[in-house]
XYZ file of C-alpha atoms in Angstrom:
726
model
C 0.000 0.000 0.000
C 1.432 3.411 -1.041
C 1.516 5.862 1.871
C 2.126 9.606 2.011
C 5.524 9.025 3.538
C 6.605 6.907 0.559
C 5.405 9.559 -1.867
C 7.457 12.262 -0.093
C 10.510 10.040 -0.121
C 10.111 9.460 -3.867
C 9.784 13.192 -4.474
C 12.922 13.920 -2.438
C 14.894 11.438 -4.478
C 14.197 13.374 -7.696
C 15.817 16.795 -7.515
C 14.044 17.981 -10.695
C 10.694 17.984 -8.925
C 11.898 20.832 -6.708
C 12.519 23.129 -9.684
C 9.180 22.117 -11.197
C 7.468 23.137 -7.962
C 9.228 26.518 -8.004
C 8.188 27.051 -11.615
C 4.543 26.373 -10.755
C 4.671 28.876 -7.896
C 6.171 31.553 -10.146
C 3.502 30.799 -12.746
C 0.812 31.296 -10.090
C 2.252 34.696 -9.131
C 2.453 35.673 -12.799
C -1.197 34.703 -13.321
C -2.334 36.759 -10.307
C -0.422 39.839 -11.517
C -1.828 39.425 -15.037
C -5.399 39.224 -13.716
C -4.829 42.366 -11.630
C -3.522 44.206 -14.711
C -6.545 43.137 -16.770
C -8.987 44.294 -14.080
C -7.262 47.692 -13.841
C -7.201 48.074 -17.628
C -10.908 47.146 -17.906
C -11.914 49.627 -15.185
C -9.811 52.358 -16.806
C -11.229 51.686 -20.300
C -14.791 51.895 -18.933
C -13.982 55.219 -17.249
C -12.479 56.572 -20.496
C -15.525 55.482 -22.498
C -17.973 57.076 -20.040
C -16.034 60.373 -19.988
C -15.687 60.328 -23.789
C -19.470 59.911 -24.165
C -20.197 62.617 -21.582
C -17.791 65.068 -23.285
C -19.491 64.463 -26.639
C -22.930 65.149 -25.123
C -21.705 68.393 -23.526
C -20.365 69.647 -26.875
C -23.601 68.609 -28.613
C -25.497 70.623 -26.011
C -23.317 73.674 -26.776
C -24.249 73.344 -30.459
C -27.969 73.210 -29.581
C -27.593 76.215 -27.260
C -26.028 78.382 -29.985
C -28.751 77.309 -32.431
C -31.405 78.252 -29.857
C -29.775 81.663 -29.180
C -29.572 82.413 -32.911
C -33.222 81.418 -33.385
C -34.453 83.376 -30.349
C -32.799 86.545 -31.621
C -35.431 86.745 -34.374
C -38.297 84.688 -32.900
C -38.905 84.950 -29.165
C -36.040 86.042 -26.844
C -38.205 85.460 -23.783
C -38.357 81.734 -24.567
C -34.655 81.145 -23.781
C -34.188 78.993 -20.703
C -31.131 80.079 -18.659
C -31.099 76.956 -16.481
C -27.798 75.857 -18.001
C -25.321 73.248 -16.730
C -22.270 74.259 -14.717
C -19.805 74.270 -17.610
C -21.662 77.155 -19.356
C -20.424 80.361 -17.650
C -22.629 82.743 -19.667
C -24.157 83.075 -23.136
C -25.978 85.611 -25.247
C -26.536 87.130 -28.672
C -24.289 90.075 -29.591
C -25.690 92.438 -32.237
C -23.605 93.985 -35.003
C -23.268 97.773 -34.531
C -22.370 100.028 -37.470
C -20.214 103.094 -36.869
C -23.179 105.389 -37.483
C -25.179 103.707 -34.680
C -22.301 103.504 -32.176
C -23.243 106.577 -30.118
C -26.918 105.591 -29.887
C -25.971 102.053 -28.921
C -23.606 103.198 -26.126
C -26.244 105.593 -24.745
C -28.900 102.875 -24.816
C -26.654 100.381 -22.980
C -25.564 102.990 -20.411
C -29.204 103.851 -19.679
C -30.129 100.186 -19.354
C -27.232 99.405 -17.027
C -27.329 102.722 -15.103
C -23.545 102.870 -15.652
C -21.212 104.171 -18.382
C -20.945 101.713 -21.283
C -18.324 102.095 -24.029
C -17.184 99.879 -26.882
C -13.619 99.120 -25.750
C -10.497 97.122 -26.433
C -7.213 96.495 -24.597
C -3.946 97.437 -26.255
C -1.456 95.536 -24.119
C -0.766 92.225 -25.900
C 0.245 90.500 -22.647
C -2.505 88.135 -21.551
C -1.617 88.766 -17.890
C -2.767 92.393 -18.016
C -5.987 92.178 -20.046
C -8.004 92.054 -16.805
C -6.532 95.332 -15.506
C -8.505 98.531 -16.122
C -5.353 100.465 -17.050
C -4.942 98.417 -20.245
C -8.427 99.265 -21.640
C -9.199 102.109 -24.092
C -12.197 103.136 -26.236
C -12.195 101.295 -29.565
C -11.089 103.387 -32.578
C -13.392 104.102 -35.514
C -14.246 101.037 -37.587
C -16.947 100.259 -40.152
C -18.713 97.973 -37.672
C -18.348 96.475 -34.190
C -19.476 93.320 -32.354
C -19.521 94.557 -28.731
C -20.085 92.124 -25.868
C -23.284 93.598 -24.376
C -25.841 90.826 -23.797
C -25.010 87.988 -21.381
C -27.151 85.650 -19.343
C -26.652 85.558 -16.447
C -25.510 89.195 -16.355
C -23.258 89.467 -13.260
C -21.268 92.745 -13.077
C -18.779 91.245 -10.612
C -18.547 87.826 -12.235
C -15.840 86.212 -14.290
C -16.944 88.108 -17.441
C -17.975 91.448 -15.953
C -14.718 93.158 -16.970
C -15.227 92.133 -20.633
C -18.511 94.037 -21.186
C -18.100 96.366 -24.156
C -15.202 94.373 -25.668
C -15.221 94.534 -29.495
C -15.120 90.801 -30.229
C -14.542 91.336 -33.953
C -11.131 92.957 -33.278
C -9.985 90.970 -30.225
C -6.971 88.642 -30.481
C -8.799 85.829 -28.682
C -12.121 85.979 -30.565
C -11.579 87.801 -33.907
C -10.268 84.793 -35.832
C -13.124 82.524 -34.685
C -15.781 85.159 -35.476
C -14.370 85.815 -38.940
C -14.374 82.074 -39.732
C -17.890 81.631 -38.282
C -19.291 84.461 -40.454
C -17.683 83.178 -43.654
C -18.579 79.495 -43.074
C -21.922 79.757 -41.285
C -20.810 77.049 -38.818
C -19.939 76.999 -35.120
C -16.330 77.959 -34.307
C -14.207 77.944 -31.146
C -12.057 80.844 -29.957
C -8.487 80.695 -28.767
C -8.023 79.453 -25.182
C -8.023 82.091 -22.456
C -8.144 82.314 -18.643
C -10.950 83.640 -16.431
C -10.340 85.899 -13.475
C -10.253 82.947 -11.054
C -7.581 81.180 -13.129
C -9.834 78.505 -14.679
C -9.321 77.693 -18.389
C -11.918 79.218 -20.696
C -13.199 78.949 -24.233
C -15.900 80.659 -26.311
C -18.029 79.049 -29.039
C -19.544 81.434 -31.611
C -22.106 81.137 -34.405
C -23.175 83.872 -36.820
C -26.741 84.961 -37.656
C -27.757 86.715 -40.862
C -30.520 89.119 -41.888
C -33.737 87.233 -42.542
C -32.315 84.073 -40.979
C -30.957 82.877 -44.364
C -27.294 82.038 -45.029
C -26.186 84.015 -48.137
C -24.824 81.913 -50.963
C -21.772 84.034 -51.752
C -19.045 84.368 -49.107
C -18.525 88.046 -49.879
C -22.180 88.843 -49.052
C -22.126 87.180 -45.618
C -20.126 89.917 -43.869
C -22.460 92.666 -45.058
C -25.647 90.695 -44.172
C -24.543 89.389 -40.757
C -26.788 90.656 -37.962
C -24.734 89.407 -35.021
C -23.197 86.378 -33.356
C -24.348 83.995 -30.626
C -21.595 83.452 -28.026
C -21.363 80.767 -25.320
C -18.526 81.065 -22.770
C -17.469 77.660 -21.422
C -15.481 76.614 -18.341
C -13.292 73.768 -19.658
C -12.656 72.428 -16.135
C -16.428 71.844 -15.729
C -16.990 69.982 -19.022
C -16.690 66.711 -17.109
C -18.151 66.111 -13.615
C -15.646 66.252 -10.723
C -14.184 62.893 -9.816
C -15.095 61.484 -6.369
C -12.678 62.226 -3.570
C -11.717 58.561 -3.162
C -11.276 57.994 -6.912
C -7.820 56.808 -8.059
C -8.411 58.456 -11.454
C -6.898 61.856 -12.255
C -8.115 64.383 -14.873
C -5.684 66.920 -16.340
C -6.379 69.776 -18.812
C -3.826 71.371 -21.109
C -3.868 73.583 -24.198
C -2.774 71.275 -27.045
C -4.411 72.056 -30.425
C -2.530 69.373 -32.348
C -2.772 66.541 -29.821
C -3.570 63.153 -31.253
C -5.163 60.373 -29.276
C -2.542 57.841 -28.067
C -3.322 54.167 -27.964
C -3.850 52.684 -24.514
C -1.632 49.806 -23.328
C -3.561 46.492 -23.419
C -3.220 44.334 -20.322
C -2.769 41.160 -22.396
C 0.334 42.562 -24.153
C 1.941 43.911 -20.950
C 0.964 41.601 -18.081
C 2.534 43.884 -15.473
C 0.837 47.068 -16.628
C -0.453 47.293 -13.049
C 3.017 48.700 -12.275
C 2.532 51.440 -14.875
C 0.467 54.627 -15.020
C -2.360 54.327 -17.576
C -3.137 57.480 -19.594
C -5.698 58.306 -22.248
C -6.402 61.644 -23.981
C -10.048 62.457 -24.701
C -10.220 63.946 -28.220
C -13.566 64.506 -29.864
C -13.608 64.002 -33.669
C -14.944 66.758 -35.941
C -14.816 69.393 -33.190
C -12.552 72.397 -32.650
C -11.740 71.893 -28.969
C -8.260 73.431 -28.483
C -7.749 71.609 -25.194
C -6.526 68.119 -24.381
C -8.406 66.422 -21.532
C -6.301 63.529 -20.253
C -7.536 60.779 -17.891
C -4.868 58.839 -15.981
C -4.756 55.992 -13.457
C -1.626 55.873 -11.244
C 0.340 52.664 -10.820
C -0.987 50.113 -8.370
C 2.078 50.565 -6.137
C 2.958 47.850 -3.689
C 0.077 45.439 -4.389
C 1.688 43.458 -7.305
C 4.941 43.169 -5.333
C 3.003 41.887 -2.339
C 1.467 39.174 -4.526
C 4.897 38.099 -5.767
C 6.389 38.203 -2.269
C 3.541 36.100 -0.893
C 3.854 33.572 -3.713
C 7.628 33.280 -3.308
C 7.439 33.072 0.483
C 4.792 30.375 0.329
C 6.776 28.461 -2.275
C 9.918 28.643 -0.150
C 8.193 27.402 2.985
C 6.466 24.545 1.191
C 9.655 23.626 -0.689
C 11.588 23.487 2.552
C 8.983 21.204 4.038
C 8.567 18.895 1.039
C 12.161 18.666 -0.190
C 14.172 18.702 3.021
C 16.474 15.617 3.500
C 14.887 12.612 5.108
C 15.779 12.314 8.806
C 18.010 9.346 9.657
C 16.295 6.228 10.930
C 16.562 5.986 14.744
C 18.597 3.133 16.229
C 16.509 0.557 18.083
C 18.296 1.162 21.406
C 17.708 4.893 21.314
C 14.371 6.571 21.983
C 12.598 7.841 18.886
C 13.456 11.367 17.781
C 10.505 13.703 18.246
C 9.804 15.723 15.045
C 9.750 19.506 15.441
C 6.336 21.196 15.308
C 5.249 22.131 11.744
C 5.694 25.705 10.579
C 2.671 28.018 10.146
C 0.910 27.183 6.843
C 1.131 29.929 4.171
C -0.882 28.189 1.457
C -3.471 30.979 1.358
C -1.258 34.077 1.482
C -2.077 35.004 -2.102
C -5.802 34.483 -1.571
C -5.790 36.600 1.583
C -4.269 39.572 -0.286
C -6.688 39.401 -3.211
C -9.263 42.129 -3.681
C -11.806 39.460 -4.697
C -13.905 37.541 -2.162
C -13.405 33.735 -2.278
C -15.688 31.151 -0.599
C -15.188 27.361 -0.673
C -18.409 25.456 0.090
C -19.030 21.790 0.797
C -21.819 19.758 -0.779
C -23.706 20.241 2.510
C -23.554 24.039 2.059
C -20.929 24.553 4.751
C -18.321 27.307 4.360
C -15.008 25.431 4.369
C -12.859 28.469 3.599
C -13.338 32.250 3.384
C -10.567 34.746 2.672
C -10.253 38.117 4.378
C -12.022 40.026 1.597
C -15.048 37.711 1.820
C -15.340 38.375 5.575
C -15.122 42.144 5.002
C -17.787 42.221 2.279
C -20.203 39.893 4.125
C -19.596 41.637 7.473
C -19.143 38.251 9.238
C -15.687 37.635 10.731
C -16.735 34.142 11.863
C -18.045 33.026 8.503
C -15.698 30.061 8.104
C -17.343 26.841 9.353
C -20.935 28.099 9.203
C -23.764 26.648 7.122
C -25.263 28.878 4.471
C -28.665 28.646 6.164
C -27.225 30.150 9.361
C -24.960 32.727 7.649
C -25.809 36.403 8.079
C -25.365 37.386 4.439
C -27.261 36.760 1.234
C -26.829 37.253 -2.515
C -29.915 38.123 -4.545
C -31.010 40.138 -7.544
C -34.192 42.149 -8.191
C -36.804 40.537 -10.407
C -40.324 41.857 -10.906
C -40.024 44.068 -7.796
C -38.976 41.171 -5.546
C -35.683 39.723 -4.350
C -34.634 36.308 -5.720
C -31.842 34.487 -3.853
C -29.071 33.334 -6.150
C -26.923 30.785 -4.263
C -29.603 28.092 -3.682
C -30.454 28.063 -7.393
C -26.802 27.854 -8.477
C -26.105 24.998 -6.048
C -29.200 23.190 -7.257
C -28.142 23.406 -10.925
C -24.479 22.423 -10.187
C -23.145 24.149 -13.329
C -20.569 26.848 -13.785
C -22.270 30.233 -14.199
C -21.738 33.972 -13.774
C -23.767 35.851 -11.176
C -26.746 37.564 -12.850
C -26.128 41.216 -13.799
C -27.258 43.553 -11.038
C -26.766 40.976 -8.236
C -26.860 42.510 -4.747
C -24.937 41.412 -1.632
C -26.743 41.973 1.680
C -24.157 41.825 4.497
C -24.623 40.964 8.152
C -25.498 44.599 8.986
C -28.202 44.866 6.323
C -26.101 47.040 4.008
C -26.450 46.431 0.257
C -23.906 46.697 -2.554
C -23.839 45.594 -6.172
C -21.450 42.708 -6.965
C -20.296 40.592 -9.895
C -18.670 37.157 -9.817
C -18.758 33.465 -10.759
C -19.945 30.169 -9.268
C -17.723 27.112 -10.065
C -18.506 23.467 -9.088
C -15.360 21.397 -8.355
C -15.892 17.839 -9.664
C -14.039 14.618 -8.887
C -12.863 11.993 -11.367
C -16.439 10.709 -11.734
C -17.588 14.252 -12.689
C -19.535 14.609 -9.427
C -19.428 17.927 -7.573
C -17.558 17.591 -4.268
C -16.949 21.289 -3.578
C -18.289 24.665 -4.741
C -16.146 27.747 -5.316
C -17.769 31.206 -5.222
C -15.751 34.288 -6.253
C -17.269 37.786 -6.290
C -16.184 41.401 -6.131
C -17.794 44.733 -5.258
C -18.686 46.838 -8.340
C -16.520 49.914 -7.925
C -18.057 53.132 -6.638
C -16.196 54.997 -9.380
C -18.139 53.168 -12.069
C -21.441 53.820 -10.287
C -20.662 57.559 -9.916
C -19.783 57.890 -13.597
C -22.921 56.057 -14.690
C -24.974 58.380 -12.456
C -23.217 61.429 -13.955
C -23.918 60.180 -17.481
C -27.615 59.647 -16.654
C -27.824 63.151 -15.168
C -26.262 64.592 -18.328
C -28.750 62.697 -20.501
C -31.660 64.065 -18.436
C -30.306 67.628 -18.765
C -29.863 67.196 -22.523
C -33.397 65.772 -22.833
C -34.750 68.803 -20.938
C -33.158 71.257 -23.366
C -34.219 69.180 -26.363
C -37.819 69.499 -25.139
C -37.314 73.275 -24.832
C -35.959 73.391 -28.368
C -38.983 71.434 -29.589
C -41.238 74.030 -27.937
C -39.409 76.816 -29.798
C -39.921 74.897 -33.045
C -43.656 74.688 -32.285
C -43.717 78.474 -31.789
C -42.112 78.923 -35.210
C -44.731 76.623 -36.746
C -47.409 78.647 -34.989
C -46.021 81.871 -36.469
C -46.063 80.436 -39.982
C -49.732 79.452 -39.570
C -50.803 82.795 -38.067
C -52.289 84.212 -41.267
C -54.365 81.094 -41.935
C -55.476 80.936 -38.301
C -56.604 84.576 -38.361
C -58.747 83.798 -41.398
C -60.100 80.664 -39.667
C -61.160 82.664 -36.579
C -62.661 85.505 -38.648
C -65.129 83.095 -40.277
C -66.974 82.101 -37.052
C -66.778 85.703 -35.770
C -68.385 87.029 -38.987
C -71.068 84.328 -38.783
C -71.812 85.253 -35.133
C -72.206 88.912 -36.097
C -74.548 88.054 -38.982
C -76.756 85.818 -36.795
C -76.947 88.447 -34.026
C -77.856 91.215 -36.492
C -80.611 88.970 -37.902
C -81.933 88.407 -34.371
C -81.985 92.147 -33.668
C -83.833 92.782 -36.946
C -86.458 90.126 -36.115
C -86.900 91.579 -32.600
C -87.978 94.865 -34.201
C -90.898 93.127 -35.944
C -94.281 93.244 -34.343
C -94.613 89.459 -34.316
C -91.080 87.908 -34.355
C -90.897 84.262 -35.341
C -89.540 82.347 -32.286
C -88.388 79.430 -34.448
C -86.173 81.643 -36.600
C -84.856 83.381 -33.475
C -83.917 80.034 -31.914
C -82.214 78.815 -35.119
C -80.120 82.002 -35.309
C -79.115 81.849 -31.633
C -78.193 78.144 -31.819
C -76.106 78.805 -34.929
C -74.373 81.705 -33.175
C -73.515 79.493 -30.157
C -72.156 76.785 -32.488
C -69.861 79.268 -34.244
C -68.627 80.628 -30.880
C -67.733 77.082 -29.763
C -65.855 76.596 -33.025
C -63.770 79.739 -32.449
C -63.038 78.643 -28.863
C -61.851 75.213 -30.042
C -59.462 76.842 -32.524
C -57.979 79.080 -29.820
C -57.633 76.196 -27.327
C -55.939 74.024 -29.950
C -53.391 76.758 -30.725
C -52.669 77.354 -27.029
C -52.069 73.642 -26.483
C -49.764 73.538 -29.515
C -47.565 76.356 -28.123
C -47.896 75.430 -24.420
C -44.923 74.317 -22.317
C -46.731 71.617 -20.356
C -45.463 68.055 -20.149
C -46.825 65.542 -22.684
C -50.150 64.046 -21.594
C -50.173 60.501 -22.936
C -53.698 59.096 -23.216
C -55.636 56.674 -25.463
C -56.688 58.301 -28.732
C -57.783 57.473 -32.271
C -55.074 58.220 -34.808
C -57.692 59.203 -37.415
C -58.902 62.014 -35.133
C -55.345 63.378 -34.891
C -55.040 63.342 -38.711
C -58.379 65.126 -39.190
C -57.390 67.778 -36.610
C -54.056 68.384 -38.370
C -55.833 68.754 -41.718
C -58.235 71.288 -40.160
C -55.320 73.387 -38.846
C -53.621 73.427 -42.273
C -56.814 73.667 -44.350
C -56.432 77.357 -45.257
C -52.755 77.046 -46.201
C -53.517 74.012 -48.377
C -56.371 75.832 -50.047
C -54.219 78.913 -50.691
C -51.647 76.769 -52.482
C -54.362 74.840 -54.362
C -53.332 71.476 -52.885
C -55.840 68.631 -53.429
C -56.076 66.384 -50.338
C -57.401 62.810 -50.566
C -57.792 60.475 -47.570
C -58.339 56.744 -47.148
C -58.817 56.068 -43.432
C -59.474 52.583 -42.072
C -62.538 52.284 -39.861
C -62.751 50.723 -36.362
C -59.043 51.198 -35.666
C -57.903 50.392 -32.110
C -56.624 53.228 -29.963
C -52.968 54.146 -29.400
C -51.205 55.740 -26.399
C -49.876 59.189 -27.349
C -50.071 62.903 -26.611
C -52.634 64.356 -29.009
C -50.875 67.743 -29.359
C -47.486 66.173 -30.108
C -48.989 63.680 -32.567
C -50.790 66.516 -34.390
C -47.491 68.432 -34.501
C -45.772 65.461 -36.195
C -48.542 65.145 -38.828
C -48.485 68.926 -39.481
C -44.707 68.758 -40.039
C -45.162 65.908 -42.547
C -47.918 67.817 -44.412
C -45.834 71.022 -44.576
C -42.778 69.100 -45.843
C -44.923 67.511 -48.571
C -46.266 70.924 -49.653
C -42.746 72.430 -49.762
C -41.452 69.466 -51.783
C -44.248 69.808 -54.338
C -43.730 73.584 -54.590
C -40.140 73.041 -55.780
C -41.336 71.007 -58.769
C -41.796 72.922 -62.025
C -45.490 72.274 -62.769
C -47.565 73.091 -65.808
C -51.003 71.492 -65.711
C -50.396 68.885 -63.012
C -52.003 69.926 -59.702
C -50.372 69.345 -56.325
C -51.858 66.335 -54.504
C -51.521 64.888 -51.009
C -52.795 61.410 -50.187
C -53.208 60.499 -46.484
C -54.105 56.993 -45.334
C -54.285 54.834 -42.191
C -54.306 51.046 -41.873
C -53.935 48.219 -39.371
C -50.618 46.330 -39.395
C -50.899 43.494 -36.845
C -50.341 45.047 -33.406
C -49.445 48.400 -34.977
C -51.215 51.192 -36.870
C -49.585 52.857 -39.841
C -50.352 56.414 -40.985
C -48.792 57.727 -44.208
C -48.549 61.044 -46.092
C -47.766 60.832 -49.829
C -47.134 63.630 -52.343
C -46.509 63.890 -56.086
C -43.437 66.115 -55.812
C -39.858 65.535 -56.937
C -39.040 62.939 -54.273
C -36.004 62.875 -51.983
C -32.527 62.749 -53.598
C -30.759 59.469 -52.906
C -27.791 61.192 -51.237
C -30.119 63.060 -48.848
C -32.526 60.194 -48.011
C -30.254 58.553 -45.345
C -29.862 61.921 -43.537
C -33.403 63.351 -43.509
C -33.772 62.657 -39.757
C -30.327 63.986 -38.765
C -30.341 67.142 -36.573
C -29.700 70.451 -38.412
C -29.644 68.699 -41.819
C -31.903 70.472 -44.313
C -31.972 70.743 -48.097
C -33.797 74.111 -47.854
C -31.721 77.262 -47.428
C -34.186 78.711 -44.888
C -34.757 75.441 -43.055
C -33.430 74.721 -39.571
C -33.237 70.945 -40.032
C -35.061 70.221 -36.754
C -38.650 69.437 -37.805
C -38.121 65.794 -38.811
C -35.649 65.215 -35.945
C -38.191 66.404 -33.359
C -40.937 64.367 -35.067
C -38.812 61.214 -34.945
C -38.076 61.783 -31.232
C -41.800 62.169 -30.457
C -42.776 58.978 -32.324
C -39.921 56.920 -30.797
C -40.906 58.100 -27.289
C -44.221 56.217 -27.649
C -42.561 53.090 -29.049
C -43.181 53.887 -32.725
C -41.092 54.413 -35.840
C -40.930 57.211 -38.439
C -39.684 56.309 -41.952
C -39.256 57.952 -45.367
C -39.059 56.500 -48.879
C -39.431 57.467 -52.526
C -42.416 56.241 -54.548
C -41.971 54.445 -57.864
C -44.640 56.674 -59.421
C -42.823 59.823 -58.295
C -42.955 61.813 -55.097
C -42.185 60.691 -51.547
C -43.955 59.067 -48.607
C -43.441 59.661 -44.869
C -45.079 57.031 -42.650
C -45.316 56.612 -38.906
C -46.018 53.261 -37.236
C -47.178 53.190 -33.592
C -48.246 50.250 -31.385
C -51.883 49.786 -30.426
C -53.064 49.504 -26.841
C -52.898 45.920 -25.604
C -56.301 44.175 -25.570
C -57.943 47.174 -27.210
C -59.857 44.589 -29.313
C -60.122 41.558 -26.992
C -62.365 39.713 -29.427
C -59.693 39.720 -32.144
C -56.398 37.888 -31.913
C -53.963 39.606 -34.243
C -50.482 38.482 -35.142
C -47.788 41.074 -35.674
C -46.815 41.333 -39.302
């Protein structure tokens, strides 16, 4: 019978086994360091991706803000919402002032501010003195000026108070960007500068032209420019501040030509945990003259501790396994008592890991728990307990209830990852999100004899960044809704003439009926039947005028969408009523084919009508561009049932959509019309997608184009019919 003693003797007789043992120990230390490097690289890459996405959303918001300021300059300045995020220091629209209007403009601004206002400039080229009053002088005579006069919020003692009156068109920080913005019609960024408190600053500018139309020739744009929209940005606030306990570091430097370096992959450099990871956030297709760099310092002493523990454990075990065999005692002498065994160091590496490790028996007893497992579970006496009597639990939310994970994994006896969003409840009732893996350990007969559970706490850094990204998305959604409201006001202004005619009709009818009633009252024997008919008709026309006014107020209102069941045919008929006069003025023939007994859909009636009005107006504009002789302009509107969805389409007989423009019709600020903003179809697509629908465009084989929206019906709206989705 082979005993353990004989095995040790055989191992000692082969010196090569000692070196093999050392090699295995070194391989174990190498594997632990490699895993640490991969975890650090993965956490760093996720942080870079989140910050890259957040930076892109902040710059997109700046573009929307400048578009809104340019639009409000000619539409409705009171509609601008100044509840801006922290990175926007101030913004406003700066009007172009000709030399003949300079005196009147300075007097007007001085009266408004109750303080002397002059168009100024500083003549000292040193950037360190441009904030001193001694370096400022009145601007000399020029053909025109772009003075900084309108800022929101307007704080005289703020970071921009000393710049009021600065001629931006002749300033060394802003002149180049303004000149390029006027000639190109696009957003431009100024040179970097420093605010009074020392924070890095930047200004984004966009030009506006007379009539709101970009002139075709570059030479005409300077003469027709009406002003520029300016947004001053604090570069240090573009990204949210990192938590105080975060190992990440964010640095900002002025580097116009910086290119994005490649990050070091953990697989190629296993010991990248000993290095400092760096990544520069560079946004493509933007003029951001700053380099925002995210870095993660080296792990420090932790990889060396893993190696030291592995080597120390290997040395102790090697000394015990491969020491020379003690001589056999002589029969006459008493047996030699072996020295007490040294303290076991088999689990040094596991005790220093940042990952919790539990070894369970088939009877659900905790055979081993490392230090990290005891810290996360809050139970220092966890080792030796049964799972039923342990003070911790692992579960995940499902349908608003907690489902325990470990019993199900033990019952299945298969290797599996913990479900995403799993929660650890420790002995004190505290909760934290974890991720990990459950591994059954099988014997030679493929029967589970042990269970290994490894899990780690999802880092607070990742949670904070996800929360910051969600907050940014909510802020961006808020301003997109505000921009949609401004677009509705523009649509309302375009329909004002037709609406005035629509209201005049019931008012004229009311006056005619009342005059008829007064004439009949003068008769000796007035006919009561005719009086009643006239009064009822007058009341009906008054109700009609009230409905028109209420509909227009709801279209321009700022209230939140009120989603409710409605019939999509009613929304189409209401949209056709609102555009009836404009269609008649352009001699557009409208034909409808509406399916009967359609189920209801969940939507906001005002928003749905706005989408249909946008589609009708686009169809009319497309047909107006076609050179017609005898062919009239026609619009065909239809609705139909498509399984669990309803489809509503608007067709025209215009020129159709060019193939190079068709993939971009729903992109923001993309318009084939010189006077178009490029927001109507984008806002319409957002409204339809918010209720689970889809907005599509295509060209017809017979000529013209079709825009169709598909929205889901309310579940069980027709319980007697069982429809299959097509």
